[in-house]
Short mmCIF file of C-alpha atoms and ligand atoms in Angstrom, two decimals:
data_model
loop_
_atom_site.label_atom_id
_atom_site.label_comp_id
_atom_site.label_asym_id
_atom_site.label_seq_id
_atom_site.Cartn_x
_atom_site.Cartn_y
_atom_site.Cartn_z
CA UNK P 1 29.31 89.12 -112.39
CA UNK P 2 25.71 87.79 -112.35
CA UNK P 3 25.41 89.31 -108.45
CA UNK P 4 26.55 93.12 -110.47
CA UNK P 5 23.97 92.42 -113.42
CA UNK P 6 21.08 91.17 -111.13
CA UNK P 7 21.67 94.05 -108.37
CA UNK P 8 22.78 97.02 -110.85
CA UNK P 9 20.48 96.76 -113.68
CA UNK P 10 18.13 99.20 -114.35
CA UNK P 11 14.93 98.05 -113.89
CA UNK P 12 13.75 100.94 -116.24
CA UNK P 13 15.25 103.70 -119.13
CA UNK P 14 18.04 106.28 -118.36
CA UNK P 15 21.70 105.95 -117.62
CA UNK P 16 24.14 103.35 -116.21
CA UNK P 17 27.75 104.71 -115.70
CA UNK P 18 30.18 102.38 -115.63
CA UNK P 19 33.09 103.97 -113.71
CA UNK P 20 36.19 101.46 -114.47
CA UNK P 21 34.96 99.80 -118.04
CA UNK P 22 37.72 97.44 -118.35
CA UNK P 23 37.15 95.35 -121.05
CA UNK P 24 33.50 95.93 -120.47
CA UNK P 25 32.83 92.84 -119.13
CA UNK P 26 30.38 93.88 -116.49
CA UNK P 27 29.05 96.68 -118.73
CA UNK P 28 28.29 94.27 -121.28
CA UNK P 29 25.75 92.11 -118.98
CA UNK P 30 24.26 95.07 -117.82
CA UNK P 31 23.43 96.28 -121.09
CA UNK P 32 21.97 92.81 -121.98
CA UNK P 33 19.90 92.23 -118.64
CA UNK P 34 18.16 95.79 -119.58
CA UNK P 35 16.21 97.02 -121.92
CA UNK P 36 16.99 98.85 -125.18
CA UNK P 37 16.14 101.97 -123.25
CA UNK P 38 19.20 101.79 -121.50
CA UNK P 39 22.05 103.41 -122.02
CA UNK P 40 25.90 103.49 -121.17
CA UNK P 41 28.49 105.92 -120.24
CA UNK P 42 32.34 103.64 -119.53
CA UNK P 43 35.09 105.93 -118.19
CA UNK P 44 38.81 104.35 -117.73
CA UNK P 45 42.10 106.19 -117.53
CA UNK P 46 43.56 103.12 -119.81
CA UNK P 47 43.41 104.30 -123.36
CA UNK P 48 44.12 100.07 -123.85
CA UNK P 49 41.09 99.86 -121.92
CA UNK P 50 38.61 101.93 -123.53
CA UNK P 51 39.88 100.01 -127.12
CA UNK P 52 39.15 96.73 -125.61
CA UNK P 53 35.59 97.65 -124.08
CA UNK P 54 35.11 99.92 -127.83
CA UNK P 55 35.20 96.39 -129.43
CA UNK P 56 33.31 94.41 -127.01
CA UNK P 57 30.23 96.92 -126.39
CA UNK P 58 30.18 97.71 -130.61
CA UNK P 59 27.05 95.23 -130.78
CA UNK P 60 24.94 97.92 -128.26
CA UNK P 61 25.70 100.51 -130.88
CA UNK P 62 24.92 104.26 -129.81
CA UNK P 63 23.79 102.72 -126.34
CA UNK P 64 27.14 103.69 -125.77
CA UNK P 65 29.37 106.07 -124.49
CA UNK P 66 32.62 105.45 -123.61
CA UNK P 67 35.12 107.79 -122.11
CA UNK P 68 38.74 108.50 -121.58
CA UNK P 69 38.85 109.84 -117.99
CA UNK P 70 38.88 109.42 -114.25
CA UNK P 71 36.05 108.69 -111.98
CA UNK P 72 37.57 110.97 -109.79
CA UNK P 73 35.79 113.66 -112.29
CA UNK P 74 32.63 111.68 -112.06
CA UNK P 75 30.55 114.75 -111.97
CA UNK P 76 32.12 116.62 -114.54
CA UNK P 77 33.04 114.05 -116.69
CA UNK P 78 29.10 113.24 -116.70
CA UNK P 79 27.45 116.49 -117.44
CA UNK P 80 29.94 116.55 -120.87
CA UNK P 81 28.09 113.66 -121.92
CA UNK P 82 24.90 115.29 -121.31
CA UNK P 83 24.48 112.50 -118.01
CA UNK P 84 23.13 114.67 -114.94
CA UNK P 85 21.20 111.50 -113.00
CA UNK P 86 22.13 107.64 -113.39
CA UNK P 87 20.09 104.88 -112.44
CA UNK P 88 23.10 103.14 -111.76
CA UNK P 89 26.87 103.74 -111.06
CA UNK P 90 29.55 101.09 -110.99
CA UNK P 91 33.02 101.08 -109.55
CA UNK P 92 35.05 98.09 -110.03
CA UNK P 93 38.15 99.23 -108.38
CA UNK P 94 42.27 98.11 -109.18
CA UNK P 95 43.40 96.68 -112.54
CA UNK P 96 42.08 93.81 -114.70
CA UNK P 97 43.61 90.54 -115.93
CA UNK P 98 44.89 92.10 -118.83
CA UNK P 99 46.16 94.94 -117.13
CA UNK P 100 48.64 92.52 -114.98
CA UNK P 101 49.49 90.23 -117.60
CA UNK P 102 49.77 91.75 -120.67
CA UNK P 103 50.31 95.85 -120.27
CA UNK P 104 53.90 95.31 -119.87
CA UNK P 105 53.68 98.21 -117.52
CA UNK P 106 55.19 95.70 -114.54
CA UNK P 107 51.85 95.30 -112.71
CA UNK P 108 52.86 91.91 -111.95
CA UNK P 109 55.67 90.43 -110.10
CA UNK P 110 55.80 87.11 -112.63
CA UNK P 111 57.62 88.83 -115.15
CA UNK P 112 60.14 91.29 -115.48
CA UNK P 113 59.25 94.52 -116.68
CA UNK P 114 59.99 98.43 -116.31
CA UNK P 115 58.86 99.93 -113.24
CA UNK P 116 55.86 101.77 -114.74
CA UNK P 117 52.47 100.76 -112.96
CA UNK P 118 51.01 104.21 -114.44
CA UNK P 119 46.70 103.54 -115.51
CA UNK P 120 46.95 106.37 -117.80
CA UNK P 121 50.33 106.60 -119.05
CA UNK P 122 49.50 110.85 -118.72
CA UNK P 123 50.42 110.50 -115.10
CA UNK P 124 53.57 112.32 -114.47
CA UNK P 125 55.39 109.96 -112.14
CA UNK P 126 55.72 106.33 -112.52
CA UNK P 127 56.83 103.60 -109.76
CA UNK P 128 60.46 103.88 -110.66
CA UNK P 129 60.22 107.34 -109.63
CA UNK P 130 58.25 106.64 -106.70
CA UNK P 131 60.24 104.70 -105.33
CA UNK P 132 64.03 105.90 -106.26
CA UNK P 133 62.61 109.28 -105.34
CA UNK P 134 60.90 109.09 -102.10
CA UNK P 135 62.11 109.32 -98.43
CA UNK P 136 62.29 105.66 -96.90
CA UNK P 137 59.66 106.64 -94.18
CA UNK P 138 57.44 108.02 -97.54
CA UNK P 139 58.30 104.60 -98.42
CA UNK P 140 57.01 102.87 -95.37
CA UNK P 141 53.90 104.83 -95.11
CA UNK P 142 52.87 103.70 -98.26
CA UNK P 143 53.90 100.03 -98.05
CA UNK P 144 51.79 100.32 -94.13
CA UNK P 145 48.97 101.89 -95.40
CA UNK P 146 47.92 100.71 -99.03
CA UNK P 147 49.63 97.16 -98.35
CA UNK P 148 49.15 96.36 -95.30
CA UNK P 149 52.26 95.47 -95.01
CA UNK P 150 53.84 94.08 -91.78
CA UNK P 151 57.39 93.98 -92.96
CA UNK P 152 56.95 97.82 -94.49
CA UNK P 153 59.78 99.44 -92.52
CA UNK P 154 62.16 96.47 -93.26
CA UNK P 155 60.76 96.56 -97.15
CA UNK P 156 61.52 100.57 -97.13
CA UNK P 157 64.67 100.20 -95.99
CA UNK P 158 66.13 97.37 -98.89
CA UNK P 159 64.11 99.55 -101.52
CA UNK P 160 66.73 102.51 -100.46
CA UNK P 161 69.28 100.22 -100.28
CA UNK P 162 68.98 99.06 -103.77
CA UNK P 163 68.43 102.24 -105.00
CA UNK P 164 68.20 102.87 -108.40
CA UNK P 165 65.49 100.36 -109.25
CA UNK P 166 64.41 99.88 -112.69
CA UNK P 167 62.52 96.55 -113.36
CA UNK P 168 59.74 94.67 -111.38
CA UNK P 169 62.64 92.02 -110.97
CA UNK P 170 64.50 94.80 -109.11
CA UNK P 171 61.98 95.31 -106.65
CA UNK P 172 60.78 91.74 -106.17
CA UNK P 173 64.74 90.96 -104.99
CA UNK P 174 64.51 94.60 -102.99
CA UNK P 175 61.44 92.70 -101.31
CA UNK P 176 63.26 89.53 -100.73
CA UNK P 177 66.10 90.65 -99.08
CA UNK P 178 64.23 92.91 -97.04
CA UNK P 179 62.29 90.18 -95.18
CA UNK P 180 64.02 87.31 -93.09
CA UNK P 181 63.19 84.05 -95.12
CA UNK P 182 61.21 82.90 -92.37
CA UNK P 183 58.49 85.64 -92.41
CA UNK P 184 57.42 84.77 -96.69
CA UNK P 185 54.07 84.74 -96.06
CA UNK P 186 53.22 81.27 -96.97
CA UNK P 187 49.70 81.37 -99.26
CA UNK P 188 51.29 84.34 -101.17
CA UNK P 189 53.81 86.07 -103.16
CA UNK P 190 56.17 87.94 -100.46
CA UNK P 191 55.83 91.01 -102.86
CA UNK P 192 52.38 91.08 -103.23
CA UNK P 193 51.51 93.57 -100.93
CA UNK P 194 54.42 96.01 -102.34
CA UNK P 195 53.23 95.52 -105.68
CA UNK P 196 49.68 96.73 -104.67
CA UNK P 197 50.83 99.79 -102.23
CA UNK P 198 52.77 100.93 -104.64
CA UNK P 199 50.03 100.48 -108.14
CA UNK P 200 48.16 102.57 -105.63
CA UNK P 201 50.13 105.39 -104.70
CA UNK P 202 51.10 105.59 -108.18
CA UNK P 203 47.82 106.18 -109.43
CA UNK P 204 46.63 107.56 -106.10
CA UNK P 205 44.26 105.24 -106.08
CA UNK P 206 42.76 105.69 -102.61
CA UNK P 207 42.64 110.14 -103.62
CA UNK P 208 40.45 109.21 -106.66
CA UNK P 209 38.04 106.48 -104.25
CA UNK P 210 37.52 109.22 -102.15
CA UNK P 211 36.37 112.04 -104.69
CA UNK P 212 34.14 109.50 -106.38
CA UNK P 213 32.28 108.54 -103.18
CA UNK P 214 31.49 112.50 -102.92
CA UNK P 215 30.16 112.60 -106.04
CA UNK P 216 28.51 109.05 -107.20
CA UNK P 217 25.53 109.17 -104.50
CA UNK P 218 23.95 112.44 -105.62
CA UNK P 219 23.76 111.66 -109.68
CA UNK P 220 21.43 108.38 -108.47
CA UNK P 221 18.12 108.74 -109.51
CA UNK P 222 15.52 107.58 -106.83
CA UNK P 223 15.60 104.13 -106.76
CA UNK P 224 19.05 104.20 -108.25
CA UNK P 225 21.89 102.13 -107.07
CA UNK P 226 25.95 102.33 -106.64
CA UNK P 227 27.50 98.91 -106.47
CA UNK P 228 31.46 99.31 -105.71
CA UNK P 229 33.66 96.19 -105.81
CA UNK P 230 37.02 96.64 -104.22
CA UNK P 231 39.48 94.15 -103.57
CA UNK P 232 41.40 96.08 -100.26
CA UNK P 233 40.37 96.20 -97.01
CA UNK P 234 41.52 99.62 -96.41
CA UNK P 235 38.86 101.04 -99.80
CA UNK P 236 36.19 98.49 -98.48
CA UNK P 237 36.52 100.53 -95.14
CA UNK P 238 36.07 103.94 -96.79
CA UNK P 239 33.00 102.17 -98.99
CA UNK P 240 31.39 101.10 -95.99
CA UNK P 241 32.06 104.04 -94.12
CA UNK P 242 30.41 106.50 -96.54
CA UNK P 243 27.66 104.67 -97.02
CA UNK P 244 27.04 104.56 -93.51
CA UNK P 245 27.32 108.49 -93.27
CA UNK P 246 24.56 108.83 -96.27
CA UNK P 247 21.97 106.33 -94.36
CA UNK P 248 20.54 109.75 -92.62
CA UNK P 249 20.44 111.67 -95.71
CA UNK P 250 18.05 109.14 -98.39
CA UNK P 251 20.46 106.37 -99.14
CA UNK P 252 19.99 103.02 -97.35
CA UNK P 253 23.03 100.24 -98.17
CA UNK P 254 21.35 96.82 -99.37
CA UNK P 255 23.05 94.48 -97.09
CA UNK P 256 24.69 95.28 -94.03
CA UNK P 257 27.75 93.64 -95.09
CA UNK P 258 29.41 93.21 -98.25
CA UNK P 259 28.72 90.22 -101.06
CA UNK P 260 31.66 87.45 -101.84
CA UNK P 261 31.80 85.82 -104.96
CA UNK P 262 30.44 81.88 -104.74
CA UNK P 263 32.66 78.97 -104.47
CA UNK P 264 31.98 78.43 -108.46
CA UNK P 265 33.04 81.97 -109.29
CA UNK P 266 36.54 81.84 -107.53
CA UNK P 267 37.37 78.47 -109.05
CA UNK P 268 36.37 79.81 -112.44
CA UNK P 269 38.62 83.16 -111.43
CA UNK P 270 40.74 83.21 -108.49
CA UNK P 271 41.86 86.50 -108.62
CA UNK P 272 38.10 87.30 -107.26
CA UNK P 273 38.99 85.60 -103.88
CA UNK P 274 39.37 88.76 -102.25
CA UNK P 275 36.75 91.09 -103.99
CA UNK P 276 33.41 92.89 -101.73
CA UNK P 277 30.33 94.19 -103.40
CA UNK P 278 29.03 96.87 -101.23
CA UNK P 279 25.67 98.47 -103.11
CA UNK P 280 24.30 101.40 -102.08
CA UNK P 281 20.41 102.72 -102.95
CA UNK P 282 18.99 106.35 -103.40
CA UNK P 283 15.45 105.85 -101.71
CA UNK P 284 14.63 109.56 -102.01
C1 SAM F 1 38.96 95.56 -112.36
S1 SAM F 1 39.09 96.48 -113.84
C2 SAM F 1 37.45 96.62 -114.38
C3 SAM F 1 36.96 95.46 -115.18
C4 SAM F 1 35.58 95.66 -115.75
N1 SAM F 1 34.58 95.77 -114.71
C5 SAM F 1 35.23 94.54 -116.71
O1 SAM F 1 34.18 93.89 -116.51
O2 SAM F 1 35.96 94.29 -117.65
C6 SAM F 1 39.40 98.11 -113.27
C7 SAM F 1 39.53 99.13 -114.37
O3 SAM F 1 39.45 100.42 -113.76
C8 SAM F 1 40.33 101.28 -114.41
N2 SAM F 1 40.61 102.38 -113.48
C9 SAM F 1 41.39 102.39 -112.38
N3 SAM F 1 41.35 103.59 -111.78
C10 SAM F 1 40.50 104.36 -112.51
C11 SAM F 1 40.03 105.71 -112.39
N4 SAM F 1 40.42 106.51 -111.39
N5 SAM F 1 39.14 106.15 -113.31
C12 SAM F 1 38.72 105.35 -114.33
N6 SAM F 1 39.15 104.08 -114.50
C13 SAM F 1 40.02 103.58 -113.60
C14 SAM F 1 41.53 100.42 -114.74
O4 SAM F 1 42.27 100.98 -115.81
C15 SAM F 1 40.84 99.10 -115.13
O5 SAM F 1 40.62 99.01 -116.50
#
């Protein structure tokens, strides 16, 4: 948080977008590390989302702007706020706290919920229909390439096995009896990686990474920075990556390899273990 607010803030008037508000945490200390010059635009897909960030950004008043949308529209979604050049843009990718305890849209494996995992609940097809729907090598794909997951084959195959599944509990005991008992991973949840691939092709997570890194780089003002925290290794990959590409065309990345969060900050929240802050600068 303070690495976002130091790095991101502007250090003069004009726009910060805020491409995954939350429940404006971040947005918040970016509007109070700047000056009353600066102002907001918050997109989220989460109509739950955009209530909770309404409520916490209310004391910035009309500093604010907060949006129901993708990032994936970045552009668009922009210039119908009247935002053609940011100072800074910031992507904070997955789901937050609330989001996997408290949506009841079975983000989580600890509890047992429908099989929804939909952001924005406008999306036409949600996990159950992922995954009572798909092929079992669609299956595997997913489970290989958003999870990481070694077992993905073996995973596939109980998930069509078990066919129809309809809670979280369904697919945690899908997950179980798809991978020999001596192959639980043993410093996390043996569905953890399913639960991810699957929030991700759901909300086609990596599709929507991809459009935004098209877009983001050119609505930087000179001097103007894009911070993206991701949590995968696969998005940190396509983060890097791009970045990379745009050092020959005016954009230089600030540190050659991504920020951790401090010992302090993952004992305080340990769901930030795993999170990279790559930041990108306009120079030109
Ligand atoms: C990790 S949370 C962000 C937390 C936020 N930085 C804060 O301080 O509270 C990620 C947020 O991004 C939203 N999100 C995910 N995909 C999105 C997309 N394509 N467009 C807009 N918001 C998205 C989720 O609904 C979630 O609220």
């Amino acid at each position: 948080m303070d690495e976002v607010a130091f790095l991101l803030r502007p250090r003069r008037g004009g726009w910060v977008i805020d491409g995954t508000v939350g429940m404006g945490g971040h947005a918040e200390a970016m509007l109070a590390w700047s000056g009353e010059d600066v102002s907001l635009l918050g997109l989220d897909v989460d109509p739950e989302a955009i209530t909770r960030a309404q409520a916490r950004l209310a004391p910035f008043g009309d500093r604010v702007t907060l949006a129901r949308a993708s990032f994936a529209e970045l552009g668009a979604v922009a210039a119908a706020h009247g935002v053609t050049a940011a100072r800074t843009v910031l992507l904070d990718l997955g789901i937050s706290s609330v989001q996997l305890e408290a949506s009841g849209r079975g983000f989580s494996f600890q509890s047992d919920e429908p099989l929804d995992m939909r952001l924005d609940p406008a999306r036409p097809d949600t996990a159950a229909d992922l995954l009572n729907g798909l092929l079992e090598a669609e299956l595997a794909r997913i489970l290989h390439e958003h999870g990481e997951e070694p077992h993905a084959r073996r995973i596939a195959r109980a998930i069509v096995r078990r066919r129809p599944l309809r809670t979280t509990g369904d697919l945690v005991a899908a997950v179980r009896s798809g991978v020999p008992r001596a192959a639980w991973p043993r410093h996390r949840h043996v569905a953890t990686r399913t639960f991810q691939a699957v929030r991700m092709a759901v909300n086609d997570e990596p599709g929507a990474l991809r459009q935004v890194l098209q877009a983001a780089p050119a609505l930087l003002t000179p001097g103007g920075r894009l911070g993206v925290i991701s949590f995968h290794s696969g998005e940190d990959r396509m983060v890097k990556q791009t970045f990379r590409a745009l050092a020959s065309e005016g954009y230089a990345e600030l540190e050659p390899s991504p920020l951790s969060p401090g010992d302090d900050e993952v004992r305080a929240n340990p769901r930030a273990r795993s999170a990279k802050l790559r930041v990108l600068e306009r120079l030109t």
